[in-house]
Each structure stands twice: as C-alpha cells, then as structure tokens.
Tab-separated table of C-alpha atoms in Angstrom:
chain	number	residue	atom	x	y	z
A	1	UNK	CA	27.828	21.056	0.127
A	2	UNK	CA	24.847	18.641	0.886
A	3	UNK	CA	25.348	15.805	-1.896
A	4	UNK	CA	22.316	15.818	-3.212
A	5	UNK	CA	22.658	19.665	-4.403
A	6	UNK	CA	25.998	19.314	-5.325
A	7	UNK	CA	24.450	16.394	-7.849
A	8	UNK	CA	21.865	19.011	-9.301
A	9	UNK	CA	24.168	21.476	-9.727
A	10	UNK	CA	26.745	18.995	-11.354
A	11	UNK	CA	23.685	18.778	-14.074
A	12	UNK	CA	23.480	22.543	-14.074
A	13	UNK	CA	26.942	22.793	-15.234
A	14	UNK	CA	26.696	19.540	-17.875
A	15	UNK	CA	23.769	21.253	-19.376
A	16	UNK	CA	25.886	24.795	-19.469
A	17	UNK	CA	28.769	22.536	-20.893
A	18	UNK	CA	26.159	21.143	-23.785
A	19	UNK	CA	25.250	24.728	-24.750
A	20	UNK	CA	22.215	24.722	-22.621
A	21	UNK	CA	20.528	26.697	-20.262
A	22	UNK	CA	22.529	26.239	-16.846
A	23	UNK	CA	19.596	24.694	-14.572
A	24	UNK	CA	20.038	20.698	-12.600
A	25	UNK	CA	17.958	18.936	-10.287
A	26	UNK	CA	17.613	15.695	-8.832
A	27	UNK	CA	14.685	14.233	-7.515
A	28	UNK	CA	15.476	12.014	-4.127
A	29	UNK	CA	13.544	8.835	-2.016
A	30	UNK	CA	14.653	7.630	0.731
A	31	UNK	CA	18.089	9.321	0.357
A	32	UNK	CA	18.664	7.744	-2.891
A	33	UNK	CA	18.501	10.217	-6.361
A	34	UNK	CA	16.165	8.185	-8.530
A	35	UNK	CA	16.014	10.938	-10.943
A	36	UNK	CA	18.585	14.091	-12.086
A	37	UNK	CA	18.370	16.176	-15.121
A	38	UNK	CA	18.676	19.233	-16.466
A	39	UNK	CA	17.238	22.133	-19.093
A	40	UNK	CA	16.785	20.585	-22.252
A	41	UNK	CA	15.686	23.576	-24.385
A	42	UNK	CA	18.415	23.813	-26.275
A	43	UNK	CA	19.730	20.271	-26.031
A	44	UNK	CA	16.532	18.692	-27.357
A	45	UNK	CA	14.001	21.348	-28.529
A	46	UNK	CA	12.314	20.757	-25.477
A	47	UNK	CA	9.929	23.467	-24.345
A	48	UNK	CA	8.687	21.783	-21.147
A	49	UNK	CA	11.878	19.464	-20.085
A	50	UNK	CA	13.098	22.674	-17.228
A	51	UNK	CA	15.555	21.030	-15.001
A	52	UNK	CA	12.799	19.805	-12.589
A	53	UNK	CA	10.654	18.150	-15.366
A	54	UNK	CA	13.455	16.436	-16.354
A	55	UNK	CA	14.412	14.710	-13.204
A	56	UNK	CA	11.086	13.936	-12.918
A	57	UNK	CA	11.238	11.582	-16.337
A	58	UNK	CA	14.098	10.524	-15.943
A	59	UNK	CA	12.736	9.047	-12.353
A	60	UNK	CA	10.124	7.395	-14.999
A	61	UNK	CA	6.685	6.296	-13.348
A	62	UNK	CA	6.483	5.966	-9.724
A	63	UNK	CA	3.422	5.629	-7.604
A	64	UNK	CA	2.098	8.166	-5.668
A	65	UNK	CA	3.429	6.965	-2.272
A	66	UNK	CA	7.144	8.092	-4.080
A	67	UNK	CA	6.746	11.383	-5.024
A	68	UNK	CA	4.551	11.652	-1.412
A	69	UNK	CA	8.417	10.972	0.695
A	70	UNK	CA	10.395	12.738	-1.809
A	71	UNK	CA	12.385	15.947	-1.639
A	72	UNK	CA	13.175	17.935	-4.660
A	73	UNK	CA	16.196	19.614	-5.084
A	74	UNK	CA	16.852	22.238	-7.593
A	75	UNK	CA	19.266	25.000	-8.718
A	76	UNK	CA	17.213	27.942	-9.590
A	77	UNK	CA	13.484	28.638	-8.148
A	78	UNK	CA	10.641	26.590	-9.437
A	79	UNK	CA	9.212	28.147	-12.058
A	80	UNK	CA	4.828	27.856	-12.685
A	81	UNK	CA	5.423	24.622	-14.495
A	82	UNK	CA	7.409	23.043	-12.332
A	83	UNK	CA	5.744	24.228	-9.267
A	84	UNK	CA	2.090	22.992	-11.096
A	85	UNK	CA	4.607	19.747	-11.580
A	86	UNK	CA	5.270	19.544	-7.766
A	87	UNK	CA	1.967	20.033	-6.924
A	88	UNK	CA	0.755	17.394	-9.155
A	89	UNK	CA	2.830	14.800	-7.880
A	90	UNK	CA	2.694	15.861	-4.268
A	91	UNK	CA	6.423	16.150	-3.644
A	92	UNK	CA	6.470	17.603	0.151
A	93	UNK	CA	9.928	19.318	-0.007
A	94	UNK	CA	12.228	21.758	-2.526
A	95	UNK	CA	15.463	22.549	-1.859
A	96	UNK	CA	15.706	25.341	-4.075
A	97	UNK	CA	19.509	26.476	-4.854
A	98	UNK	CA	19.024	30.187	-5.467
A	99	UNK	CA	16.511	33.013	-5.701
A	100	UNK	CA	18.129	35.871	-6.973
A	101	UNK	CA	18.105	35.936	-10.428
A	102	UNK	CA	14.801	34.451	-10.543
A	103	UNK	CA	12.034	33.882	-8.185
A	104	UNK	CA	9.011	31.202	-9.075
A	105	UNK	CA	5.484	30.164	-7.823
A	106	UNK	CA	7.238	29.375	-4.228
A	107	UNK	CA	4.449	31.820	-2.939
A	108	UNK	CA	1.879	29.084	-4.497
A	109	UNK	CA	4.244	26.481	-2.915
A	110	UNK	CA	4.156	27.534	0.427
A	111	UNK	CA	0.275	28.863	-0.185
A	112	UNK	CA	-0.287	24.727	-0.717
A	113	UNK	CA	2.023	23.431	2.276
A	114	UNK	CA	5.241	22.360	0.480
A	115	UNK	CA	8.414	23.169	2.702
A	116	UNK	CA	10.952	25.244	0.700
A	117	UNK	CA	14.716	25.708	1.250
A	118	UNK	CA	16.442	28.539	-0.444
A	119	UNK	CA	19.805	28.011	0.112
A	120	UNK	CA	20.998	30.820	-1.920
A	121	UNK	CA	24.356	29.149	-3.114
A	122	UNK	CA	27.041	31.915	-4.475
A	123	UNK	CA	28.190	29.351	-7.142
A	124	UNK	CA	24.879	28.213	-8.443
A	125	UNK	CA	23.864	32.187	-8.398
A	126	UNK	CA	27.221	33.541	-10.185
A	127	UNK	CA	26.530	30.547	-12.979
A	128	UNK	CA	23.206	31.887	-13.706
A	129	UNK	CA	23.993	35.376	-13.570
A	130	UNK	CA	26.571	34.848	-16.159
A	131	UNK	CA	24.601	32.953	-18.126
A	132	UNK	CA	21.151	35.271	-18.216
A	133	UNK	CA	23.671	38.335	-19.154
A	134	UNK	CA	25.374	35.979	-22.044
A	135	UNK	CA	22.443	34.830	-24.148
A	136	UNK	CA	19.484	36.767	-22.586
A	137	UNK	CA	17.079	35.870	-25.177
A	138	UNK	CA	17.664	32.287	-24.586
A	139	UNK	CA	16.634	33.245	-20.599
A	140	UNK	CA	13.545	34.932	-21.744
A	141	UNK	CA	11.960	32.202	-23.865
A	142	UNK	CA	12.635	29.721	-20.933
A	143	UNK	CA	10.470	31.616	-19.034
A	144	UNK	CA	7.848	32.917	-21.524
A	145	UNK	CA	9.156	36.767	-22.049
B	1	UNK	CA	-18.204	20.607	-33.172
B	2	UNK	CA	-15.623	23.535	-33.322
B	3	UNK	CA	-12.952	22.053	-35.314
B	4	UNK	CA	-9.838	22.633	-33.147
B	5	UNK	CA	-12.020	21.229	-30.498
B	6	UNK	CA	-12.357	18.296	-32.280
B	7	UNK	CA	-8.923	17.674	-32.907
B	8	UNK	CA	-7.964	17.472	-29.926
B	9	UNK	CA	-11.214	15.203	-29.030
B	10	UNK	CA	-9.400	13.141	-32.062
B	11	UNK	CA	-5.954	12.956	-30.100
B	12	UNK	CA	-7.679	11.388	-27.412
B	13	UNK	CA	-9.601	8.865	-29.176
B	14	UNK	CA	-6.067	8.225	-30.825
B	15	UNK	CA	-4.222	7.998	-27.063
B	16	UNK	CA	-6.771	5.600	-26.318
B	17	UNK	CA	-6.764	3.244	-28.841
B	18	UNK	CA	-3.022	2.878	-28.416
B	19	UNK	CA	-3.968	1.532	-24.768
B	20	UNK	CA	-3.003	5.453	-23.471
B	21	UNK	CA	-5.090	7.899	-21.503
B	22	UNK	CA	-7.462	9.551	-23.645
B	23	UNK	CA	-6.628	12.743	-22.953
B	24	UNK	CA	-5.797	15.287	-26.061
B	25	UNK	CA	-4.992	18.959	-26.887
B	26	UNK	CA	-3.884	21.248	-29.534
B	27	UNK	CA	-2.672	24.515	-29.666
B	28	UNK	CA	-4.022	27.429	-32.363
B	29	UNK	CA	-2.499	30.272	-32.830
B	30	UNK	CA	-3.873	32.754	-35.895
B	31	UNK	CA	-6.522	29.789	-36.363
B	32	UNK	CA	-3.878	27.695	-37.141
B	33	UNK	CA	-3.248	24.371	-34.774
B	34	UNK	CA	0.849	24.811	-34.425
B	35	UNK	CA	1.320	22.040	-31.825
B	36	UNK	CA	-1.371	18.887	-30.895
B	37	UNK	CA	-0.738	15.804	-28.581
B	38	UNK	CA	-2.117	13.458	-26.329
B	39	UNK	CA	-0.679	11.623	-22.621
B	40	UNK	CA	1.609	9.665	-23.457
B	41	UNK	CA	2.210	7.858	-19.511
B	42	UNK	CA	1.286	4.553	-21.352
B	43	UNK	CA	2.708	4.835	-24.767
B	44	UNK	CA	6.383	6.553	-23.752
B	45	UNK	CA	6.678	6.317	-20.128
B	46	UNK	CA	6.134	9.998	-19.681
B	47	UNK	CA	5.372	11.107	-16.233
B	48	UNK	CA	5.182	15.085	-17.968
B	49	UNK	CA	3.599	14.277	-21.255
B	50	UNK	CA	0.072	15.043	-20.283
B	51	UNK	CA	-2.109	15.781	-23.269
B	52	UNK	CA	-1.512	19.664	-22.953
B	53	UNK	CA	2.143	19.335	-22.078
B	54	UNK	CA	2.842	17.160	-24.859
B	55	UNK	CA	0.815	19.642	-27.637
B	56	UNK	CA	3.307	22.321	-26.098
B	57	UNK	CA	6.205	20.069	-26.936
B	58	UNK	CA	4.830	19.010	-30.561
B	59	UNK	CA	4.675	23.024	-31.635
B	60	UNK	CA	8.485	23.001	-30.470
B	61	UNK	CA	10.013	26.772	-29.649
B	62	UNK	CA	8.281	29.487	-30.395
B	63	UNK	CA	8.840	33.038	-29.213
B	64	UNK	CA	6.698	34.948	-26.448
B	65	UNK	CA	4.852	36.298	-28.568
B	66	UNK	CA	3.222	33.014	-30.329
B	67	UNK	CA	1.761	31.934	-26.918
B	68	UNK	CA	0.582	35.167	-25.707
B	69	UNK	CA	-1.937	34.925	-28.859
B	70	UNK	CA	-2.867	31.630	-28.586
B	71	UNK	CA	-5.774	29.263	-27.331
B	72	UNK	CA	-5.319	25.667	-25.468
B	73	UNK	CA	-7.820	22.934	-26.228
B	74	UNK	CA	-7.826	20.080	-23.891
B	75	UNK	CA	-10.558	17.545	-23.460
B	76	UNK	CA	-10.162	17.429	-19.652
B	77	UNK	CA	-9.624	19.689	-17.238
B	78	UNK	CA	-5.949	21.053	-16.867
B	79	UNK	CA	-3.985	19.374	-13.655
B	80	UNK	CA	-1.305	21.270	-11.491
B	81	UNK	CA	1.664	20.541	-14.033
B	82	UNK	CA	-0.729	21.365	-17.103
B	83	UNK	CA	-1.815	24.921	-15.551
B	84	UNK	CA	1.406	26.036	-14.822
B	85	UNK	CA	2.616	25.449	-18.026
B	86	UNK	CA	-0.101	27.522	-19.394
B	87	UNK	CA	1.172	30.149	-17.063
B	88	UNK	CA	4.801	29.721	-17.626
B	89	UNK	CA	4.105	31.287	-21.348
B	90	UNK	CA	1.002	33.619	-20.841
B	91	UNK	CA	-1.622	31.689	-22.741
B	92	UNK	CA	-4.899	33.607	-22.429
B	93	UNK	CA	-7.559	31.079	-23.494
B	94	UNK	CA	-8.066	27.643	-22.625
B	95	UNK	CA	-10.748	25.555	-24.083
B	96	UNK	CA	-11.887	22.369	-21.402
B	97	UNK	CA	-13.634	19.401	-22.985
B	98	UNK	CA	-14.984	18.598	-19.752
B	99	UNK	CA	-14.472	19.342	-16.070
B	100	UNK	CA	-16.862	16.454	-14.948
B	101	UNK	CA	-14.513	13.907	-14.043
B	102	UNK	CA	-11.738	15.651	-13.007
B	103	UNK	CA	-11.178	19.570	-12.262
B	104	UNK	CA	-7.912	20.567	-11.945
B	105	UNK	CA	-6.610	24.538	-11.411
B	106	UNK	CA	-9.147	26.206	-13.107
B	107	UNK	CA	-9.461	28.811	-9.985
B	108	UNK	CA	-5.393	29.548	-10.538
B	109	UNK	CA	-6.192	29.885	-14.171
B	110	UNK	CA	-9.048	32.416	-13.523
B	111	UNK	CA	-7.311	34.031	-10.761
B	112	UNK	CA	-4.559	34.952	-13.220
B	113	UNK	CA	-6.286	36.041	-15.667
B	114	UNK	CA	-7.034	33.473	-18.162
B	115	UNK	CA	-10.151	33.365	-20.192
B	116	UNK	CA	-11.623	29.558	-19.782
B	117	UNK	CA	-14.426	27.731	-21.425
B	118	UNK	CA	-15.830	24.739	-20.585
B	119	UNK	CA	-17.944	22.646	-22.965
B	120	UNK	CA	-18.562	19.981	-21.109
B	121	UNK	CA	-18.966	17.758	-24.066
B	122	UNK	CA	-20.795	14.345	-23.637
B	123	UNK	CA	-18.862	12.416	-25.875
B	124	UNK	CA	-15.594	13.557	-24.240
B	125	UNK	CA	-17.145	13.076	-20.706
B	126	UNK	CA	-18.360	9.451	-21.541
B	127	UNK	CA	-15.035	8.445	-22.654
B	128	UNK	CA	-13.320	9.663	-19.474
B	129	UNK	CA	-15.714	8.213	-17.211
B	130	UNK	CA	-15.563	4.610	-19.267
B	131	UNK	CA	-11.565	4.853	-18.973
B	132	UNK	CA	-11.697	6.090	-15.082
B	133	UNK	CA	-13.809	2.879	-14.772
B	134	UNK	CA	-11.940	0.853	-16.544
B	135	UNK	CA	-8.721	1.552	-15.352
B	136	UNK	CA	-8.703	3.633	-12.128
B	137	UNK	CA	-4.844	3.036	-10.963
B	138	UNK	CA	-3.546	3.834	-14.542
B	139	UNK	CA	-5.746	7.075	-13.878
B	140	UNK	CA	-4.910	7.443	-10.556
B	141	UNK	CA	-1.117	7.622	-11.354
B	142	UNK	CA	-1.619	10.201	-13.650
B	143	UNK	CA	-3.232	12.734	-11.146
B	144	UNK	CA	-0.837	11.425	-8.475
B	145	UNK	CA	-3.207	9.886	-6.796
C-alpha cells in the first residue's frame, strides 16, 4: 500500500479506536506528510474538523505555493466541505481511498480541474461499512441527514 | 440594521481589533443566534476557522434538522471551504454583508438551491477594503491566494 494512504488510513482506524467516526487523511509536499488527521466529531465536538479539515490544521498556515504542489490523500470521498476546502486552497490532487459507501462533490472536483484517484481499498471500504451500519445516526449527522 | 446582521458585523469588528481578519457570522435558527464566530487565521492559527466555519463550530452538534431551518449571516462573501459547508448541512438562507471585495461561490450556492441576500453594507465593505489594503498577504493567505 502506497505510504502515504496507509498513513491516512492509520488515522482512520485511531479515530475508530477513540470512538470516532472512522475517516484519516494526510495532506503531503514534496513527498513529505506535513499534515494527518482524522474525524473529530465525536472526539472534540467538532462539526467541521472531517478527516480532510483536520489534516489541513494540523499542516497549520502555509502559503499558497504549498497547498498549489500538494496531493491530498483521504479515506472516504470528499465530502462538499472538504471539496469547497480543496478548492479554496488549490490542492491539485486527491487520492481518495473509497467511493462506495459514500460519494462527495468529486463531480465539482473534476468540474474545477483537480485530478482524483479512487483507489477503492477493500480495507478502508469494509471499516466504513461496518461502521455506518453500527452507529448510523452518528453517519448521518456527519453528513447533514 | 437587522440585528443578527449586526452581530455578526460585531464579530468582525471584534476579529479585527484582536489583529484578525474582520470577517464574522452567526447562525439563527427560530430567530435565535445558536452559533456566532469570526476568522480566527490570526488569533488561533486556523487555516478552517473562517468566520462562517467557525459560527458552525461555536453552535456545536446539532441534528439535521436545526440547519435545514436555519439562516447564515456573514459579512463577506462565502469562499470555497465556507460554501460547502453550507451545503454539507442543507442551510437554505445565507445573508452576505458584502460581495464587493471578494465573491466567493455564490453561483454553487444558487445553483443548489440556496436563497442568498446580499446587502452590500457600506460599513462592512469599508472595513474590508481598509484591511485588504492594509494587509494584502494576511488576506491573500486566507483566500489561498
């Protein structure tokens, strides 16, 4: 598994380990992570700290010219937020882990010339499947149902 | 001035004389403000924490059903990050200080559905331009420029 991923979905599976909703990412430049997290809904309160927000703090301020060589990597498609987040910031490339059980703005993604990877990872698909059927309200306020 | 407006006008001037982007919100739902903030870039560090993000953040949880009945107030026009969020939970009204200085996704917002209204108030589009000219990279980070 490409590093980087595996790293994200190492904080996939420390957030599921805290209680929390099962979702990592790591933010990369220049083949270095200078920013991972995960879901902090439950963890913190937090209802905008997804996994992708998070990495993105946790990389703390960066100039543009950062984000502008950066690739995103992330277990579980982007959702609005995080896509508007992306977008924002002009990250260029999102290695997304999985699809299935939930499917983001990557239309708006693609729509605005990001390059998208959906590598569509058994594991990181499984975890999430287990976890939406297990606490299902939980899922739903995550993503506004 | 509408009152929730002004609120959020108030979490600007607030942001700003902490040395922060003046940039505020609050969020009403039942005529009620359950959640206000400002950018917090300066004051925390916060690459996420725009003024709308971090209003989201200050009402904490709340189910579905809170956000799909509320309205946004921001003084500025919402960016990317900002819009998506909006999204994310379904809130159908946004109220926009100004969209002079900056105009973010209002087309997304519109093309999904959300009601917007833009004041363009003078006070809050004096004190954006003054801090733009003041201090254009602090601004320019913020809109990943």
């Amino acid at each position: 598994m490409d590093p980087y991923y595996k790293e994200a979905l190492d904080q996939a599976k420390k957030s599921l380990a805290e209680g929390g909703i099962p979702i990592g990412s790591v933010l990369v430049y220049q083949n270095n992570i200078i920013g991972k997290g995960h879901n902090k809904r439950v963890q913190d309160g937090s209802v905008v700290l997804h996994g992708e927000m998070d990495a993105l703090e946790n990389a703390k301020r960066q100039p543009a010219s950062v984000y502008k060589n950066s690739i995103i990597y992330t277990t579980l498609s982007p959702c609005p937020m995080c896509t508007g987040a992306i977008l924002l910031y002009g990250i260029p490339k999102v290695v997304i882990g999985e699809n299935v059980n939930f499917k983001g703005a990557e239309d708006l993604l693609v729509a605005k010339g990001v390059e998208i990877t959906v590598l569509n990872d058994p594991e990181s698909i499984q975890m999430m499947q287990n976890f939406i059927q297990a606490k299902p309200a939980l899922w739903n306020e995550d993503i506004g149902e």
